[in-house]
mmCIF file of C-alpha atoms in Angstrom:
data_model
loop_
_atom_site.group_PDB
_atom_site.id
_atom_site.type_symbol
_atom_site.label_atom_id
_atom_site.label_comp_id
_atom_site.label_asym_id
_atom_site.label_seq_id
_atom_site.Cartn_x
_atom_site.Cartn_y
_atom_site.Cartn_z
ATOM 1 C CA UNK A 1 66.920 78.794 -9.058
ATOM 2 C CA UNK A 2 66.332 82.253 -10.526
ATOM 3 C CA UNK A 3 68.567 85.168 -9.575
ATOM 4 C CA UNK A 4 68.157 88.889 -10.286
ATOM 5 C CA UNK A 5 71.226 91.100 -9.864
ATOM 6 C CA UNK A 6 70.674 94.788 -9.177
ATOM 7 C CA UNK A 7 73.582 97.013 -10.172
ATOM 8 C CA UNK A 8 73.661 100.644 -11.286
ATOM 9 C CA UNK A 9 75.309 99.590 -14.559
ATOM 10 C CA UNK A 10 76.919 96.596 -16.194
ATOM 11 C CA UNK A 11 80.185 98.126 -17.436
ATOM 12 C CA UNK A 12 80.640 101.731 -16.257
ATOM 13 C CA UNK A 13 82.764 101.205 -13.148
ATOM 14 C CA UNK A 14 84.780 98.476 -11.470
ATOM 15 C CA UNK A 15 81.901 97.420 -9.211
ATOM 16 C CA UNK A 16 79.573 97.199 -12.224
ATOM 17 C CA UNK A 17 82.067 95.079 -14.148
ATOM 18 C CA UNK A 18 82.495 92.785 -11.141
ATOM 19 C CA UNK A 19 78.715 92.333 -10.872
ATOM 20 C CA UNK A 20 78.473 91.587 -14.586
ATOM 21 C CA UNK A 21 81.236 88.971 -14.338
ATOM 22 C CA UNK A 22 79.426 87.271 -11.447
ATOM 23 C CA UNK A 23 76.269 87.252 -13.567
ATOM 24 C CA UNK A 24 78.122 85.731 -16.548
ATOM 25 C CA UNK A 25 79.737 83.095 -14.319
ATOM 26 C CA UNK A 26 76.308 81.972 -13.100
ATOM 27 C CA UNK A 27 75.019 81.776 -16.664
ATOM 28 C CA UNK A 28 78.029 79.652 -17.600
ATOM 29 C CA UNK A 29 77.066 77.208 -14.831
ATOM 30 C CA UNK A 30 73.543 76.916 -16.234
ATOM 31 C CA UNK A 31 71.897 79.034 -13.527
ATOM 32 C CA UNK A 32 69.063 81.382 -14.516
ATOM 33 C CA UNK A 33 70.514 84.840 -13.962
ATOM 34 C CA UNK A 34 69.402 88.317 -15.024
ATOM 35 C CA UNK A 35 70.743 91.826 -14.367
ATOM 36 C CA UNK A 36 68.611 94.919 -13.845
ATOM 37 C CA UNK A 37 70.522 98.168 -14.295
ATOM 38 C CA UNK A 38 69.925 101.902 -14.711
ATOM 39 C CA UNK A 39 72.533 102.198 -17.457
ATOM 40 C CA UNK A 40 73.494 99.371 -19.803
ATOM 41 C CA UNK A 41 76.464 99.259 -22.163
ATOM 42 C CA UNK A 42 77.111 95.548 -22.699
ATOM 43 C CA UNK A 43 74.450 94.993 -25.349
ATOM 44 C CA UNK A 44 73.501 91.765 -23.579
ATOM 45 C CA UNK A 45 69.894 90.564 -23.697
ATOM 46 C CA UNK A 46 70.269 89.099 -20.189
ATOM 47 C CA UNK A 47 70.809 92.651 -18.897
ATOM 48 C CA UNK A 48 67.676 94.786 -18.601
ATOM 49 C CA UNK A 49 67.991 98.561 -18.601
ATOM 50 C CA UNK A 50 65.506 101.438 -18.985
ATOM 51 C CA UNK A 51 62.695 100.552 -21.382
ATOM 52 C CA UNK A 52 61.884 104.014 -22.701
ATOM 53 C CA UNK A 53 63.040 107.634 -22.884
ATOM 54 C CA UNK A 54 60.996 108.594 -19.824
ATOM 55 C CA UNK A 55 62.824 106.020 -17.673
ATOM 56 C CA UNK A 56 66.188 107.196 -19.033
ATOM 57 C CA UNK A 57 65.299 110.809 -18.219
ATOM 58 C CA UNK A 58 64.077 109.829 -14.752
ATOM 59 C CA UNK A 59 67.349 108.040 -13.972
ATOM 60 C CA UNK A 60 69.377 111.047 -15.132
ATOM 61 C CA UNK A 61 67.284 113.347 -12.936
ATOM 62 C CA UNK A 62 67.790 111.083 -9.924
ATOM 63 C CA UNK A 63 71.531 111.098 -10.591
ATOM 64 C CA UNK A 64 71.558 114.911 -10.808
ATOM 65 C CA UNK A 65 69.684 115.256 -7.521
ATOM 66 C CA UNK A 66 72.066 112.847 -5.804
ATOM 67 C CA UNK A 67 75.299 114.482 -7.016
ATOM 68 C CA UNK A 68 74.446 118.170 -7.276
ATOM 69 C CA UNK A 69 71.477 119.062 -5.072
ATOM 70 C CA UNK A 70 72.155 117.232 -1.800
ATOM 71 C CA UNK A 71 75.897 117.879 -1.840
ATOM 72 C CA UNK A 72 75.213 121.606 -1.539
ATOM 73 C CA UNK A 73 74.202 120.954 2.063
ATOM 74 C CA UNK A 74 77.344 118.983 2.840
ATOM 75 C CA UNK A 75 80.945 120.088 2.703
ATOM 76 C CA UNK A 76 84.164 118.201 3.293
ATOM 77 C CA UNK A 77 87.741 119.025 2.395
ATOM 78 C CA UNK A 78 88.224 115.465 1.143
ATOM 79 C CA UNK A 79 87.221 114.531 -2.379
ATOM 80 C CA UNK A 80 85.059 111.521 -1.533
ATOM 81 C CA UNK A 81 81.971 110.000 -3.107
ATOM 82 C CA UNK A 82 78.801 110.272 -1.024
ATOM 83 C CA UNK A 83 75.412 108.643 -1.621
ATOM 84 C CA UNK A 84 72.235 109.452 0.333
ATOM 85 C CA UNK A 85 69.727 107.053 -1.284
ATOM 86 C CA UNK A 86 66.525 108.889 -0.457
ATOM 87 C CA UNK A 87 64.411 108.702 -3.632
ATOM 88 C CA UNK A 88 61.775 105.973 -3.800
ATOM 89 C CA UNK A 89 62.127 103.601 -6.747
ATOM 90 C CA UNK A 90 59.560 101.636 -8.730
ATOM 91 C CA UNK A 91 61.976 98.717 -8.744
ATOM 92 C CA UNK A 92 60.780 97.380 -5.380
ATOM 93 C CA UNK A 93 57.299 96.564 -6.680
ATOM 94 C CA UNK A 94 58.833 95.013 -9.792
ATOM 95 C CA UNK A 95 61.205 92.885 -7.689
ATOM 96 C CA UNK A 96 58.474 91.660 -5.343
ATOM 97 C CA UNK A 97 56.204 90.768 -8.262
ATOM 98 C CA UNK A 98 58.955 88.887 -10.101
ATOM 99 C CA UNK A 99 59.584 85.144 -10.041
ATOM 100 C CA UNK A 100 63.095 85.584 -8.642
ATOM 101 C CA UNK A 101 64.197 83.195 -5.905
ATOM 102 C CA UNK A 102 67.089 85.430 -4.845
ATOM 103 C CA UNK A 103 67.786 89.149 -5.248
ATOM 104 C CA UNK A 104 71.506 89.891 -5.434
ATOM 105 C CA UNK A 105 72.320 93.531 -4.631
ATOM 106 C CA UNK A 106 75.554 95.091 -5.859
ATOM 107 C CA UNK A 107 76.486 98.794 -6.239
ATOM 108 C CA UNK A 108 72.989 100.342 -6.197
ATOM 109 C CA UNK A 109 73.718 104.021 -5.570
ATOM 110 C CA UNK A 110 73.086 107.079 -7.755
ATOM 111 C CA UNK A 111 69.541 106.824 -6.338
ATOM 112 C CA UNK A 112 68.840 103.460 -7.952
ATOM 113 C CA UNK A 113 67.271 102.261 -4.683
ATOM 114 C CA UNK A 114 66.562 104.194 -1.510
ATOM 115 C CA UNK A 115 67.558 102.998 1.942
ATOM 116 C CA UNK A 116 63.884 102.399 2.735
ATOM 117 C CA UNK A 117 63.395 100.561 -0.579
ATOM 118 C CA UNK A 118 65.918 97.916 0.436
ATOM 119 C CA UNK A 119 63.947 97.154 3.595
ATOM 120 C CA UNK A 120 60.783 96.606 1.526
ATOM 121 C CA UNK A 121 62.199 93.858 -0.700
ATOM 122 C CA UNK A 122 60.319 90.688 0.257
ATOM 123 C CA UNK A 123 62.583 88.252 -1.588
ATOM 124 C CA UNK A 124 65.652 86.578 -0.008
ATOM 125 C CA UNK A 125 68.593 88.988 -0.442
ATOM 126 C CA UNK A 126 72.328 88.548 -0.931
ATOM 127 C CA UNK A 127 74.376 91.742 -0.960
ATOM 128 C CA UNK A 128 77.880 91.895 -2.410
ATOM 129 C CA UNK A 129 79.720 94.894 -0.967
ATOM 130 C CA UNK A 130 81.972 96.640 -3.478
ATOM 131 C CA UNK A 131 82.939 99.399 -1.036
ATOM 132 C CA UNK A 132 82.213 100.579 2.543
ATOM 133 C CA UNK A 133 78.944 102.415 1.859
ATOM 134 C CA UNK A 134 76.462 99.822 3.255
ATOM 135 C CA UNK A 135 77.781 100.109 6.834
ATOM 136 C CA UNK A 136 78.923 103.753 6.700
ATOM 137 C CA UNK A 137 76.910 106.957 6.588
ATOM 138 C CA UNK A 138 76.859 108.476 3.104
ATOM 139 C CA UNK A 139 80.563 107.817 2.480
ATOM 140 C CA UNK A 140 81.750 105.090 0.130
ATOM 141 C CA UNK A 141 85.191 105.113 1.736
ATOM 142 C CA UNK A 142 86.419 106.776 4.905
ATOM 143 C CA UNK A 143 89.499 106.701 7.105
ATOM 144 C CA UNK A 144 87.661 107.738 10.282
ATOM 145 C CA UNK A 145 85.977 105.221 12.594
ATOM 146 C CA UNK A 146 82.405 106.481 12.876
ATOM 147 C CA UNK A 147 81.204 103.360 11.051
ATOM 148 C CA UNK A 148 82.726 101.274 13.856
ATOM 149 C CA UNK A 149 81.702 103.457 16.797
ATOM 150 C CA UNK A 150 78.313 104.530 15.509
ATOM 151 C CA UNK A 151 77.567 107.988 14.132
ATOM 152 C CA UNK A 152 77.058 110.672 16.781
ATOM 153 C CA UNK A 153 77.216 114.450 16.911
ATOM 154 C CA UNK A 154 80.277 114.169 19.144
ATOM 155 C CA UNK A 155 82.419 112.244 16.622
ATOM 156 C CA UNK A 156 81.740 114.381 13.563
ATOM 157 C CA UNK A 157 85.113 115.022 11.820
ATOM 158 C CA UNK A 158 86.456 118.561 12.000
ATOM 159 C CA UNK A 159 86.972 118.680 8.236
ATOM 160 C CA UNK A 160 83.196 118.341 7.613
ATOM 161 C CA UNK A 161 81.022 121.440 7.769
ATOM 162 C CA UNK A 162 77.373 122.298 7.135
ATOM 163 C CA UNK A 163 74.825 119.511 7.780
ATOM 164 C CA UNK A 164 75.965 116.132 9.088
ATOM 165 C CA UNK A 165 74.489 114.124 6.229
ATOM 166 C CA UNK A 166 76.598 111.110 7.185
ATOM 167 C CA UNK A 167 74.869 110.946 10.562
ATOM 168 C CA UNK A 168 71.462 111.431 8.904
ATOM 169 C CA UNK A 169 72.125 108.693 6.341
ATOM 170 C CA UNK A 170 73.440 106.230 8.939
ATOM 171 C CA UNK A 171 70.411 106.775 11.187
ATOM 172 C CA UNK A 172 68.059 105.982 8.293
ATOM 173 C CA UNK A 173 69.948 102.736 7.653
ATOM 174 C CA UNK A 174 69.717 101.830 11.342
ATOM 175 C CA UNK A 175 65.983 102.609 11.337
ATOM 176 C CA UNK A 176 64.998 100.616 8.251
ATOM 177 C CA UNK A 177 67.475 97.736 8.106
ATOM 178 C CA UNK A 178 66.185 95.635 10.985
ATOM 179 C CA UNK A 179 66.525 92.193 9.379
ATOM 180 C CA UNK A 180 70.110 90.970 8.743
ATOM 181 C CA UNK A 181 71.048 90.358 5.101
ATOM 182 C CA UNK A 182 73.646 87.860 3.886
ATOM 183 C CA UNK A 183 76.775 89.895 3.107
ATOM 184 C CA UNK A 184 79.392 88.884 0.547
ATOM 185 C CA UNK A 185 82.734 90.685 0.300
ATOM 186 C CA UNK A 186 85.595 90.141 -2.170
ATOM 187 C CA UNK A 187 88.310 90.790 0.437
ATOM 188 C CA UNK A 188 89.150 89.829 4.022
ATOM 189 C CA UNK A 189 89.588 93.496 4.890
ATOM 190 C CA UNK A 190 86.054 94.465 3.844
ATOM 191 C CA UNK A 191 84.609 91.374 5.544
ATOM 192 C CA UNK A 192 86.322 92.309 8.810
ATOM 193 C CA UNK A 193 85.059 95.883 8.528
ATOM 194 C CA UNK A 194 81.466 94.669 8.138
ATOM 195 C CA UNK A 195 81.836 92.299 11.121
ATOM 196 C CA UNK A 196 83.002 95.050 13.489
ATOM 197 C CA UNK A 197 80.746 97.799 12.146
ATOM 198 C CA UNK A 198 78.183 99.258 14.531
ATOM 199 C CA UNK A 199 75.432 98.757 11.958
ATOM 200 C CA UNK A 200 76.084 95.196 10.752
ATOM 201 C CA UNK A 201 78.108 93.436 13.461
ATOM 202 C CA UNK A 202 75.415 90.722 13.771
ATOM 203 C CA UNK A 203 74.840 90.193 10.022
ATOM 204 C CA UNK A 204 76.182 87.026 8.346
ATOM 205 C CA UNK A 205 79.357 87.690 6.325
ATOM 206 C CA UNK A 206 81.142 85.473 3.783
ATOM 207 C CA UNK A 207 84.157 86.267 1.629
ATOM 208 C CA UNK A 208 83.993 85.196 -2.010
ATOM 209 C CA UNK A 209 86.597 86.486 -4.456
ATOM 210 C CA UNK A 210 85.453 88.016 -7.729
ATOM 211 C CA UNK A 211 85.363 85.520 -10.601
ATOM 212 C CA UNK A 212 87.761 86.143 -13.472
ATOM 213 C CA UNK A 213 87.432 84.503 -16.883
ATOM 214 C CA UNK A 214 91.003 83.315 -17.389
ATOM 215 C CA UNK A 215 90.200 82.174 -20.923
ATOM 216 C CA UNK A 216 89.884 85.884 -21.766
ATOM 217 C CA UNK A 217 91.981 87.678 -19.135
ATOM 218 C CA UNK A 218 95.406 86.259 -19.915
ATOM 219 C CA UNK A 219 98.621 87.659 -21.428
ATOM 220 C CA UNK A 220 98.573 88.376 -25.143
ATOM 221 C CA UNK A 221 101.317 89.285 -27.581
ATOM 222 C CA UNK A 222 102.876 92.612 -26.558
ATOM 223 C CA UNK A 223 103.591 93.652 -30.139
ATOM 224 C CA UNK A 224 99.972 93.093 -31.197
ATOM 225 C CA UNK A 225 98.742 95.059 -28.166
ATOM 226 C CA UNK A 226 101.008 98.020 -28.882
ATOM 227 C CA UNK A 227 99.924 98.034 -32.520
ATOM 228 C CA UNK A 228 96.271 98.029 -31.476
ATOM 229 C CA UNK A 229 96.887 101.002 -29.151
ATOM 230 C CA UNK A 230 99.178 102.865 -31.604
ATOM 231 C CA UNK A 231 102.088 102.731 -29.165
ATOM 232 C CA UNK A 232 105.751 102.596 -30.125
ATOM 233 C CA UNK A 233 107.648 99.319 -29.686
ATOM 234 C CA UNK A 234 110.890 100.923 -28.511
ATOM 235 C CA UNK A 235 110.288 102.619 -25.140
ATOM 236 C CA UNK A 236 109.608 101.082 -21.760
ATOM 237 C CA UNK A 237 106.001 101.872 -20.844
ATOM 238 C CA UNK A 238 104.540 102.730 -17.441
ATOM 239 C CA UNK A 239 100.757 102.323 -17.221
ATOM 240 C CA UNK A 240 98.514 104.121 -14.750
ATOM 241 C CA UNK A 241 94.729 103.957 -14.554
ATOM 242 C CA UNK A 242 92.358 105.409 -11.983
ATOM 243 C CA UNK A 243 90.917 108.527 -10.427
ATOM 244 C CA UNK A 244 93.834 110.827 -9.613
ATOM 245 C CA UNK A 245 91.789 112.541 -6.888
ATOM 246 C CA UNK A 246 91.170 109.291 -5.011
ATOM 247 C CA UNK A 247 94.022 108.772 -2.508
ATOM 248 C CA UNK A 248 93.460 104.993 -2.633
ATOM 249 C CA UNK A 249 94.449 104.804 -6.311
ATOM 250 C CA UNK A 250 98.099 105.693 -5.721
ATOM 251 C CA UNK A 251 98.535 108.727 -7.979
ATOM 252 C CA UNK A 252 100.795 110.312 -5.355
ATOM 253 C CA UNK A 253 103.009 107.219 -5.504
ATOM 254 C CA UNK A 254 103.191 107.431 -9.290
ATOM 255 C CA UNK A 255 104.378 111.054 -9.153
ATOM 256 C CA UNK A 256 106.949 110.141 -6.492
ATOM 257 C CA UNK A 257 108.314 107.355 -8.688
ATOM 258 C CA UNK A 258 108.408 109.532 -11.805
ATOM 259 C CA UNK A 259 110.465 112.160 -9.962
ATOM 260 C CA UNK A 260 113.141 109.576 -9.217
ATOM 261 C CA UNK A 261 116.425 110.801 -10.675
ATOM 262 C CA UNK A 262 117.198 107.457 -12.320
ATOM 263 C CA UNK A 263 113.967 107.657 -14.289
ATOM 264 C CA UNK A 264 114.643 111.266 -15.297
ATOM 265 C CA UNK A 265 117.988 110.282 -16.765
ATOM 266 C CA UNK A 266 116.174 107.717 -18.917
ATOM 267 C CA UNK A 267 113.166 109.873 -19.807
ATOM 268 C CA UNK A 268 113.777 109.410 -23.532
ATOM 269 C CA UNK A 269 113.487 105.623 -23.131
ATOM 270 C CA UNK A 270 110.350 105.723 -20.954
ATOM 271 C CA UNK A 271 106.815 106.738 -21.907
ATOM 272 C CA UNK A 272 103.633 106.905 -19.859
ATOM 273 C CA UNK A 273 100.242 105.476 -20.746
ATOM 274 C CA UNK A 274 97.384 107.017 -18.765
ATOM 275 C CA UNK A 275 93.752 105.888 -18.783
ATOM 276 C CA UNK A 276 90.830 107.175 -16.726
ATOM 277 C CA UNK A 277 92.295 110.708 -16.638
ATOM 278 C CA UNK A 278 92.665 113.365 -19.329
ATOM 279 C CA UNK A 279 94.066 116.204 -17.215
ATOM 280 C CA UNK A 280 97.258 116.708 -19.215
ATOM 281 C CA UNK A 281 98.423 119.636 -17.060
ATOM 282 C CA UNK A 282 99.216 117.211 -14.215
ATOM 283 C CA UNK A 283 101.871 115.456 -16.270
ATOM 284 C CA UNK A 284 103.131 118.283 -18.490
ATOM 285 C CA UNK A 285 106.225 119.166 -16.413
ATOM 286 C CA UNK A 286 107.452 115.620 -15.806
ATOM 287 C CA UNK A 287 109.525 115.383 -18.976
ATOM 288 C CA UNK A 288 108.031 112.147 -20.303
ATOM 289 C CA UNK A 289 106.132 111.411 -23.500
ATOM 290 C CA UNK A 290 102.552 110.654 -22.439
ATOM 291 C CA UNK A 291 99.751 108.750 -24.175
ATOM 292 C CA UNK A 292 96.172 109.337 -22.994
ATOM 293 C CA UNK A 293 93.544 106.699 -23.696
ATOM 294 C CA UNK A 294 90.662 108.298 -21.744
ATOM 295 C CA UNK A 295 88.117 106.097 -19.944
ATOM 296 C CA UNK A 296 88.152 102.506 -21.181
ATOM 297 C CA UNK A 297 84.754 100.837 -21.552
ATOM 298 C CA UNK A 298 85.475 97.809 -23.713
ATOM 299 C CA UNK A 299 87.296 94.783 -22.313
ATOM 300 C CA UNK A 300 89.424 94.124 -25.421
ATOM 301 C CA UNK A 301 91.121 97.525 -25.169
ATOM 302 C CA UNK A 302 91.588 97.110 -21.416
ATOM 303 C CA UNK A 303 93.116 93.674 -21.986
ATOM 304 C CA UNK A 304 95.535 95.137 -24.536
ATOM 305 C CA UNK A 305 96.521 97.895 -22.101
ATOM 306 C CA UNK A 306 97.306 95.458 -19.327
#
């Protein structure tokens, strides 16, 4: 059996890392597995990225159009990621001409594949959902229920102005995705959402947890880790990683905890370690020593942090 995984990248975000781990797990079991990505960082010869400068430039242009051009016609007070998936890709022809037995879709936004492209894949498809985008409009996460009710002019949220690109995106999905695809989700919550969604209520859904290599992801010596990260051995450390503007990441909870009087009294004994955010102004008035490690791309550093 030959499997091709399609993912925007192999290591950039959490969804990409999860896809790459699934790919590695299949290889470990002796299954022929390959990844096709728009951006590759792993340096793995089983992961195929752009072959030349023209392809790299094309992918960057598609990304720019997705993030900066279309969003000018859409406005929401919430800081959420939106993907419209409108640009045709050459990948479909390549997929259909390949010898793959199964095409495994992962996080394929940033205009990697268009909504229509997905409907033109002639190979058997499995799709692992890493967020809510497949059954929503353009949103990757939302706390309204349009995805469950169906998108209509009448249920457009009041906080969204300009064009209803969520409605437009959802209608294109409904138009092109006529044949159910096998859905895989890592959580019960996401599986239940897919099952009751207006778009995919009759699609097959299975829940399979993400594989974790416990030979690698296991506790290591704390002293060695702190030395590697140039952190002091004396203070108690609080670690936070994630997008501070994403309400699901819990930044508001971190600030609430740090403002606890008991922590303030022990501020000299406590230090913060922050990764994924370099906005030092947000933490400057908290009274704690703070270490910034920026965005972590290599697993060894991430392992040491944890």
